[in-house]
Amino acid sequence: MRIDIITVLPELMKSPFEASILRRAIDKGLVEVHFHNLRDYATNNYKTVDDYQFGGGAGMVMMIEPIDKCISALQAERTYDEVIYMTPDGTTLNQGIANTLSLQENMIILCGHYKGVDQRVRDKFVTREISIGDYVLSGGELGAAVLCDAVIRLIPGVLNDETSALTDSFQDNLLAPPVYTRPANYKGLEVPEVLLSGNFARIEAWREEQALKRTQERRPDLLEE
Ligand code: ADE
């Protein structure tokens, strides 16, 4: 997979890709992530990428021309499956969307700032608009980092058995069951006996029951989907 991220703040985005599972996925050659500073596509000497909005009102709007130049340059090199715009009024990210995107080859992610991008960018270039939740960030960068993390860990070969995505919360519309590790008794706090039983059928049944109980208590909405 190749991900091209268009941003006015590449420095804000780089560290998640320099550590942990994302770093390993890049080192293994399973994903390439490229950052494009939108200011490099500005058309004036001041490197301006935003302007006042037509009709008046507070807040700047990101101009279409630098974005067009950047996206068109990328699209001239290869075909993209998705051009994703990060915005609080997009579709809320969930595991299903992450699963779908993990199967794509090439994606562009456009990070908005200020009041967002000129609507014509959304109409002409964007194939999918994603929000990471009902709150407003100061820009799309942190949302894009969240999206990349959720997607990249699902690419086959990125996770090993210990970190397998198959037993994650949400993979089957259920939250994950509680987990424990050694010691079995910590200052009188005990691990459920079934987990020490060695009986895998009983353990599986217990986990399923706990996952269901947790989902009913915390996220009954997931069970209605
Ligand atoms: N940009 C600003 N707020 C955002 C959000 N909640 N999700 C994605 N991008 C954003």
PDB file of C-alpha atoms and ligand atoms in Angstrom:
ATOM      1  CA  MET A   1       0.000   0.000   0.000  1.00  0.00           C
ATOM      2  CA  ARG A   2       1.088   3.546  -0.708  1.00  0.00           C
ATOM      3  CA  ILE A   3      -0.312   6.509   1.239  1.00  0.00           C
ATOM      4  CA  ASP A   4       0.310  10.113   0.154  1.00  0.00           C
ATOM      5  CA  ILE A   5      -0.522  12.674   2.812  1.00  0.00           C
ATOM      6  CA  ILE A   6      -1.109  16.290   1.798  1.00  0.00           C
ATOM      7  CA  THR A   7      -0.690  18.702   4.698  1.00  0.00           C
ATOM      8  CA  VAL A   8       0.508  22.173   5.688  1.00  0.00           C
ATOM      9  CA  LEU A   9       2.111  20.629   8.794  1.00  0.00           C
ATOM     10  CA  PRO A  10       4.115  17.525   7.840  1.00  0.00           C
ATOM     11  CA  GLU A  11       6.171  17.780  11.051  1.00  0.00           C
ATOM     12  CA  LEU A  12       3.011  17.269  13.107  1.00  0.00           C
ATOM     13  CA  MET A  13       2.433  13.931  11.418  1.00  0.00           C
ATOM     14  CA  LYS A  14       5.761  12.206  11.163  1.00  0.00           C
ATOM     15  CA  SER A  15       6.410  10.777  14.623  1.00  0.00           C
ATOM     16  CA  PRO A  16       3.656   8.110  14.653  1.00  0.00           C
ATOM     17  CA  PHE A  17       5.295   6.618  11.560  1.00  0.00           C
ATOM     18  CA  GLU A  18       8.729   6.556  13.183  1.00  0.00           C
ATOM     19  CA  ALA A  19       7.811   4.199  16.015  1.00  0.00           C
ATOM     20  CA  SER A  20       6.068   1.000  16.870  1.00  0.00           C
ATOM     21  CA  ILE A  21       3.920  -1.057  14.514  1.00  0.00           C
ATOM     22  CA  LEU A  22       3.700   1.628  11.812  1.00  0.00           C
ATOM     23  CA  ARG A  23       7.473   1.858  11.664  1.00  0.00           C
ATOM     24  CA  ARG A  24       7.733  -1.908  11.406  1.00  0.00           C
ATOM     25  CA  ALA A  25       5.182  -2.010   8.568  1.00  0.00           C
ATOM     26  CA  ILE A  26       7.227   0.591   6.659  1.00  0.00           C
ATOM     27  CA  ASP A  27      10.523  -1.209   7.375  1.00  0.00           C
ATOM     28  CA  LYS A  28       9.017  -4.491   6.152  1.00  0.00           C
ATOM     29  CA  GLY A  29       8.055  -2.759   2.896  1.00  0.00           C
ATOM     30  CA  LEU A  30       4.336  -3.417   3.439  1.00  0.00           C
ATOM     31  CA  VAL A  31       3.436   0.269   3.287  1.00  0.00           C
ATOM     32  CA  GLU A  32       4.995   3.471   1.956  1.00  0.00           C
ATOM     33  CA  VAL A  33       3.974   6.801   3.446  1.00  0.00           C
ATOM     34  CA  HIS A  34       4.876  10.044   1.640  1.00  0.00           C
ATOM     35  CA  PHE A  35       4.276  13.544   2.979  1.00  0.00           C
ATOM     36  CA  HIS A  36       3.601  16.482   0.689  1.00  0.00           C
ATOM     37  CA  ASN A  37       3.824  19.995   2.067  1.00  0.00           C
ATOM     38  CA  LEU A  38       1.004  21.919   0.437  1.00  0.00           C
ATOM     39  CA  ARG A  39       3.061  25.126   0.629  1.00  0.00           C
ATOM     40  CA  ASP A  40       5.405  23.634  -1.976  1.00  0.00           C
ATOM     41  CA  TYR A  41       2.463  23.924  -4.401  1.00  0.00           C
ATOM     42  CA  ALA A  42       1.577  27.521  -3.506  1.00  0.00           C
ATOM     43  CA  THR A  43       1.396  29.837  -6.481  1.00  0.00           C
ATOM     44  CA  ASN A  44       2.729  33.054  -4.936  1.00  0.00           C
ATOM     45  CA  ASN A  45       5.982  34.085  -3.282  1.00  0.00           C
ATOM     46  CA  TYR A  46       4.424  34.160   0.181  1.00  0.00           C
ATOM     47  CA  LYS A  47       3.547  30.452  -0.113  1.00  0.00           C
ATOM     48  CA  THR A  48      -0.074  31.238   0.688  1.00  0.00           C
ATOM     49  CA  VAL A  49      -2.459  28.287   0.615  1.00  0.00           C
ATOM     50  CA  ASP A  50      -5.530  29.930   2.164  1.00  0.00           C
ATOM     51  CA  ASP A  51      -7.700  32.990   1.566  1.00  0.00           C
ATOM     52  CA  TYR A  52     -10.756  34.832   2.924  1.00  0.00           C
ATOM     53  CA  GLN A  53     -14.092  33.199   2.239  1.00  0.00           C
ATOM     54  CA  PHE A  54     -16.494  34.556  -0.339  1.00  0.00           C
ATOM     55  CA  GLY A  55     -19.563  36.026   1.287  1.00  0.00           C
ATOM     56  CA  GLY A  56     -17.599  37.104   4.341  1.00  0.00           C
ATOM     57  CA  GLY A  57     -17.293  35.523   7.770  1.00  0.00           C
ATOM     58  CA  ALA A  58     -14.504  34.568  10.141  1.00  0.00           C
ATOM     59  CA  GLY A  59     -11.901  32.002   9.163  1.00  0.00           C
ATOM     60  CA  MET A  60      -9.766  31.268   6.162  1.00  0.00           C
ATOM     61  CA  VAL A  61     -10.441  28.669   3.469  1.00  0.00           C
ATOM     62  CA  MET A  62      -7.816  26.508   1.788  1.00  0.00           C
ATOM     63  CA  MET A  63      -7.574  27.423  -1.896  1.00  0.00           C
ATOM     64  CA  ILE A  64      -8.229  24.972  -4.707  1.00  0.00           C
ATOM     65  CA  GLU A  65      -5.187  25.727  -6.865  1.00  0.00           C
ATOM     66  CA  PRO A  66      -2.334  24.404  -4.655  1.00  0.00           C
ATOM     67  CA  ILE A  67      -4.425  21.318  -3.810  1.00  0.00           C
ATOM     68  CA  ASP A  68      -5.236  20.731  -7.487  1.00  0.00           C
ATOM     69  CA  LYS A  69      -1.546  21.018  -8.381  1.00  0.00           C
ATOM     70  CA  CYS A  70      -0.502  18.559  -5.695  1.00  0.00           C
ATOM     71  CA  ILE A  71      -3.240  15.966  -6.323  1.00  0.00           C
ATOM     72  CA  SER A  72      -2.879  16.215 -10.114  1.00  0.00           C
ATOM     73  CA  ALA A  73       0.900  15.704  -9.869  1.00  0.00           C
ATOM     74  CA  LEU A  74       0.316  12.547  -7.812  1.00  0.00           C
ATOM     75  CA  GLN A  75      -2.448  11.270 -10.084  1.00  0.00           C
ATOM     76  CA  ALA A  76      -0.185  11.733 -13.090  1.00  0.00           C
ATOM     77  CA  GLU A  77       2.184   9.178 -11.526  1.00  0.00           C
ATOM     78  CA  ARG A  78      -0.286   6.464 -10.563  1.00  0.00           C
ATOM     79  CA  THR A  79      -3.951   5.630 -10.102  1.00  0.00           C
ATOM     80  CA  TYR A  80      -5.429   6.218  -6.660  1.00  0.00           C
ATOM     81  CA  ASP A  81      -8.237   4.102  -5.187  1.00  0.00           C
ATOM     82  CA  GLU A  82      -9.266   6.849  -2.806  1.00  0.00           C
ATOM     83  CA  VAL A  83      -8.742  10.558  -2.203  1.00  0.00           C
ATOM     84  CA  ILE A  84      -9.757  10.960   1.425  1.00  0.00           C
ATOM     85  CA  TYR A  85     -10.478  14.325   3.022  1.00  0.00           C
ATOM     86  CA  MET A  86     -10.229  14.503   6.817  1.00  0.00           C
ATOM     87  CA  THR A  87     -13.056  16.678   8.148  1.00  0.00           C
ATOM     88  CA  PRO A  88     -15.367  16.758  11.177  1.00  0.00           C
ATOM     89  CA  ASP A  89     -18.409  16.611   8.857  1.00  0.00           C
ATOM     90  CA  GLY A  90     -17.244  13.373   7.196  1.00  0.00           C
ATOM     91  CA  THR A  91     -18.398   9.809   7.892  1.00  0.00           C
ATOM     92  CA  THR A  92     -17.316   8.746  11.370  1.00  0.00           C
ATOM     93  CA  LEU A  93     -14.423   6.290  11.160  1.00  0.00           C
ATOM     94  CA  ASN A  94     -15.172   2.750  12.333  1.00  0.00           C
ATOM     95  CA  GLN A  95     -13.576  -0.672  12.044  1.00  0.00           C
ATOM     96  CA  GLY A  96     -15.560  -1.498   8.900  1.00  0.00           C
ATOM     97  CA  ILE A  97     -14.136   1.517   7.055  1.00  0.00           C
ATOM     98  CA  ALA A  98     -10.633   0.642   8.301  1.00  0.00           C
ATOM     99  CA  ASN A  99     -11.084  -2.931   7.011  1.00  0.00           C
ATOM    100  CA  THR A 100     -12.222  -1.682   3.593  1.00  0.00           C
ATOM    101  CA  LEU A 101      -9.359   0.794   3.247  1.00  0.00           C
ATOM    102  CA  SER A 102      -6.766  -1.796   4.313  1.00  0.00           C
ATOM    103  CA  LEU A 103      -7.477  -3.601   1.008  1.00  0.00           C
ATOM    104  CA  GLN A 104      -6.607  -0.576  -1.170  1.00  0.00           C
ATOM    105  CA  GLU A 105      -3.364  -0.080  -3.093  1.00  0.00           C
ATOM    106  CA  ASN A 106      -2.922   3.697  -3.296  1.00  0.00           C
ATOM    107  CA  MET A 107      -4.570   6.418  -1.229  1.00  0.00           C
ATOM    108  CA  ILE A 108      -4.263  10.169  -0.924  1.00  0.00           C
ATOM    109  CA  ILE A 109      -5.206  11.737   2.407  1.00  0.00           C
ATOM    110  CA  LEU A 110      -5.864  15.481   2.404  1.00  0.00           C
ATOM    111  CA  CYS A 111      -5.690  17.260   5.753  1.00  0.00           C
ATOM    112  CA  GLY A 112      -7.882  20.327   6.158  1.00  0.00           C
ATOM    113  CA  HIS A 113      -7.104  23.425   8.229  1.00  0.00           C
ATOM    114  CA  TYR A 114      -8.825  26.662   9.196  1.00  0.00           C
ATOM    115  CA  LYS A 115     -12.429  26.544   7.933  1.00  0.00           C
ATOM    116  CA  GLY A 116     -11.549  23.684   5.620  1.00  0.00           C
ATOM    117  CA  VAL A 117     -11.015  23.465   1.871  1.00  0.00           C
ATOM    118  CA  ASP A 118     -12.887  25.197  -0.956  1.00  0.00           C
ATOM    119  CA  GLN A 119     -15.991  23.063  -1.626  1.00  0.00           C
ATOM    120  CA  ARG A 120     -14.874  22.582  -5.245  1.00  0.00           C
ATOM    121  CA  VAL A 121     -11.936  20.476  -4.012  1.00  0.00           C
ATOM    122  CA  ARG A 122     -14.411  18.167  -2.319  1.00  0.00           C
ATOM    123  CA  ASP A 123     -16.681  18.047  -5.361  1.00  0.00           C
ATOM    124  CA  LYS A 124     -13.927  17.448  -7.893  1.00  0.00           C
ATOM    125  CA  PHE A 125     -11.216  15.361  -6.207  1.00  0.00           C
ATOM    126  CA  VAL A 126     -12.420  13.762  -2.998  1.00  0.00           C
ATOM    127  CA  THR A 127     -13.856  10.219  -3.034  1.00  0.00           C
ATOM    128  CA  ARG A 128     -14.430   9.833   0.707  1.00  0.00           C
ATOM    129  CA  GLU A 129     -14.680  12.188   3.688  1.00  0.00           C
ATOM    130  CA  ILE A 130     -13.749  10.867   7.103  1.00  0.00           C
ATOM    131  CA  SER A 131     -14.133  12.238  10.632  1.00  0.00           C
ATOM    132  CA  ILE A 132     -12.493  10.567  13.625  1.00  0.00           C
ATOM    133  CA  GLY A 133     -15.253  11.677  15.992  1.00  0.00           C
ATOM    134  CA  ASP A 134     -17.705  14.389  16.935  1.00  0.00           C
ATOM    135  CA  TYR A 135     -15.211  16.995  18.095  1.00  0.00           C
ATOM    136  CA  VAL A 136     -13.186  19.566  16.200  1.00  0.00           C
ATOM    137  CA  LEU A 137      -9.410  19.244  15.872  1.00  0.00           C
ATOM    138  CA  SER A 138      -7.236  22.159  14.823  1.00  0.00           C
ATOM    139  CA  GLY A 139      -6.438  20.316  11.606  1.00  0.00           C
ATOM    140  CA  GLY A 140      -6.886  17.004   9.851  1.00  0.00           C
ATOM    141  CA  GLU A 141      -3.336  15.782  10.621  1.00  0.00           C
ATOM    142  CA  LEU A 142      -4.000  13.987  13.888  1.00  0.00           C
ATOM    143  CA  GLY A 143      -7.115  12.456  12.363  1.00  0.00           C
ATOM    144  CA  ALA A 144      -5.069  11.267   9.380  1.00  0.00           C
ATOM    145  CA  ALA A 145      -2.516   9.708  11.752  1.00  0.00           C
ATOM    146  CA  VAL A 146      -5.340   7.879  13.565  1.00  0.00           C
ATOM    147  CA  LEU A 147      -6.770   6.686  10.253  1.00  0.00           C
ATOM    148  CA  CYS A 148      -3.372   5.457   9.027  1.00  0.00           C
ATOM    149  CA  ASP A 149      -2.752   3.569  12.268  1.00  0.00           C
ATOM    150  CA  ALA A 150      -6.165   1.874  12.152  1.00  0.00           C
ATOM    151  CA  VAL A 151      -5.696   0.906   8.482  1.00  0.00           C
ATOM    152  CA  ILE A 152      -2.020  -0.066   8.367  1.00  0.00           C
ATOM    153  CA  ARG A 153      -2.238  -2.529  11.264  1.00  0.00           C
ATOM    154  CA  LEU A 154      -4.807  -4.491   9.226  1.00  0.00           C
ATOM    155  CA  ILE A 155      -2.568  -4.992   6.183  1.00  0.00           C
ATOM    156  CA  PRO A 156      -1.658  -8.692   6.020  1.00  0.00           C
ATOM    157  CA  GLY A 157       1.791  -9.281   7.488  1.00  0.00           C
ATOM    158  CA  VAL A 158       1.893  -6.142   9.634  1.00  0.00           C
ATOM    159  CA  LEU A 159       0.732  -7.825  12.821  1.00  0.00           C
ATOM    160  CA  ASN A 160       2.058 -11.107  14.108  1.00  0.00           C
ATOM    161  CA  ASP A 161       0.159 -13.662  16.208  1.00  0.00           C
ATOM    162  CA  GLU A 162       0.696 -11.784  19.452  1.00  0.00           C
ATOM    163  CA  THR A 163      -0.826  -8.602  18.066  1.00  0.00           C
ATOM    164  CA  SER A 164      -3.387 -10.223  15.776  1.00  0.00           C
ATOM    165  CA  ALA A 165      -6.252  -7.993  14.717  1.00  0.00           C
ATOM    166  CA  LEU A 166      -8.725 -10.863  14.593  1.00  0.00           C
ATOM    167  CA  THR A 167      -9.453 -10.691  18.322  1.00  0.00           C
ATOM    168  CA  ASP A 168      -9.624  -6.884  18.503  1.00  0.00           C
ATOM    169  CA  SER A 169     -12.655  -5.046  19.757  1.00  0.00           C
ATOM    170  CA  PHE A 170     -15.150  -4.233  16.949  1.00  0.00           C
ATOM    171  CA  GLN A 171     -13.864  -6.936  14.560  1.00  0.00           C
ATOM    172  CA  ASP A 172     -17.146  -8.831  15.087  1.00  0.00           C
ATOM    173  CA  ASN A 173     -19.138  -5.853  16.382  1.00  0.00           C
ATOM    174  CA  LEU A 174     -18.248  -6.919  19.928  1.00  0.00           C
ATOM    175  CA  LEU A 175     -15.915  -5.305  22.439  1.00  0.00           C
ATOM    176  CA  ALA A 176     -12.936  -7.447  23.466  1.00  0.00           C
ATOM    177  CA  PRO A 177     -13.210  -9.480  26.702  1.00  0.00           C
ATOM    178  CA  PRO A 178     -11.050  -8.667  29.773  1.00  0.00           C
ATOM    179  CA  VAL A 179      -7.453  -9.927  29.686  1.00  0.00           C
ATOM    180  CA  TYR A 180      -5.027 -10.882  32.466  1.00  0.00           C
ATOM    181  CA  THR A 181      -1.349 -11.784  32.785  1.00  0.00           C
ATOM    182  CA  ARG A 182       0.954 -12.978  35.580  1.00  0.00           C
ATOM    183  CA  PRO A 183       0.868 -13.040  38.538  1.00  0.00           C
ATOM    184  CA  ALA A 184      -2.318 -15.074  38.989  1.00  0.00           C
ATOM    185  CA  ASN A 185      -2.762 -13.515  42.427  1.00  0.00           C
ATOM    186  CA  TYR A 186      -1.614  -9.949  42.989  1.00  0.00           C
ATOM    187  CA  LYS A 187      -2.106  -8.797  46.597  1.00  0.00           C
ATOM    188  CA  GLY A 188      -5.294 -10.851  46.773  1.00  0.00           C
ATOM    189  CA  LEU A 189      -6.572  -9.708  43.339  1.00  0.00           C
ATOM    190  CA  GLU A 190      -7.227 -12.950  41.511  1.00  0.00           C
ATOM    191  CA  VAL A 191      -7.470 -13.929  37.874  1.00  0.00           C
ATOM    192  CA  PRO A 192     -10.753 -15.676  36.915  1.00  0.00           C
ATOM    193  CA  GLU A 193     -10.245 -19.375  37.603  1.00  0.00           C
ATOM    194  CA  VAL A 194     -11.421 -20.466  34.131  1.00  0.00           C
ATOM    195  CA  LEU A 195      -8.412 -18.789  32.473  1.00  0.00           C
ATOM    196  CA  LEU A 196      -6.068 -20.987  34.530  1.00  0.00           C
ATOM    197  CA  SER A 197      -8.048 -24.169  33.800  1.00  0.00           C
ATOM    198  CA  GLY A 198      -6.274 -25.116  30.573  1.00  0.00           C
ATOM    199  CA  ASN A 199      -9.683 -26.042  29.133  1.00  0.00           C
ATOM    200  CA  PHE A 200      -9.737 -24.129  25.851  1.00  0.00           C
ATOM    201  CA  ALA A 201     -13.391 -24.773  25.084  1.00  0.00           C
ATOM    202  CA  ARG A 202     -14.383 -23.355  28.481  1.00  0.00           C
ATOM    203  CA  ILE A 203     -11.989 -20.426  28.025  1.00  0.00           C
ATOM    204  CA  GLU A 204     -13.434 -19.603  24.602  1.00  0.00           C
ATOM    205  CA  ALA A 205     -16.986 -19.795  25.946  1.00  0.00           C
ATOM    206  CA  TRP A 206     -16.057 -17.524  28.859  1.00  0.00           C
ATOM    207  CA  ARG A 207     -14.442 -14.993  26.528  1.00  0.00           C
ATOM    208  CA  GLU A 208     -17.461 -14.898  24.255  1.00  0.00           C
ATOM    209  CA  GLU A 209     -19.794 -14.451  27.205  1.00  0.00           C
ATOM    210  CA  GLN A 210     -17.625 -11.650  28.640  1.00  0.00           C
ATOM    211  CA  ALA A 211     -17.367  -9.902  25.264  1.00  0.00           C
ATOM    212  CA  LEU A 212     -21.137  -9.970  24.934  1.00  0.00           C
ATOM    213  CA  LYS A 213     -21.668  -8.766  28.522  1.00  0.00           C
ATOM    214  CA  ARG A 214     -19.209  -5.913  28.070  1.00  0.00           C
ATOM    215  CA  THR A 215     -20.818  -4.892  24.786  1.00  0.00           C
ATOM    216  CA  GLN A 216     -24.316  -4.988  26.321  1.00  0.00           C
ATOM    217  CA  GLU A 217     -23.161  -2.830  29.231  1.00  0.00           C
ATOM    218  CA  ARG A 218     -20.991  -0.324  27.395  1.00  0.00           C
ATOM    219  CA  ARG A 219     -22.029  -0.248  23.747  1.00  0.00           C
ATOM    220  CA  PRO A 220     -25.510  -1.717  23.285  1.00  0.00           C
ATOM    221  CA  ASP A 221     -25.679   0.255  19.998  1.00  0.00           C
ATOM    222  CA  LEU A 222     -23.145  -2.187  18.464  1.00  0.00           C
ATOM    223  CA  LEU A 223     -25.522  -5.106  18.999  1.00  0.00           C
ATOM    224  CA  GLU A 224     -28.294  -3.356  17.072  1.00  0.00           C
ATOM    225  CA  GLU A 225     -26.209  -2.941  13.902  1.00  0.00           C
TER     226      GLU A 225
HETATM  227  N1  ADE B   1     -10.389  17.929  11.234  1.00  0.00           N
HETATM  228  C1  ADE B   1     -10.900  18.660  12.242  1.00  0.00           C
HETATM  229  N2  ADE B   1     -11.624  17.915  13.065  1.00  0.00           N
HETATM  230  C2  ADE B   1     -11.603  16.649  12.577  1.00  0.00           C
HETATM  231  C3  ADE B   1     -12.173  15.416  12.978  1.00  0.00           C
HETATM  232  N3  ADE B   1     -12.947  15.315  14.056  1.00  0.00           N
HETATM  233  N4  ADE B   1     -11.932  14.332  12.225  1.00  0.00           N
HETATM  234  C4  ADE B   1     -11.161  14.421  11.115  1.00  0.00           C
HETATM  235  N5  ADE B   1     -10.592  15.555  10.687  1.00  0.00           N
HETATM  236  C5  ADE B   1     -10.808  16.659  11.403  1.00  0.00           C
END
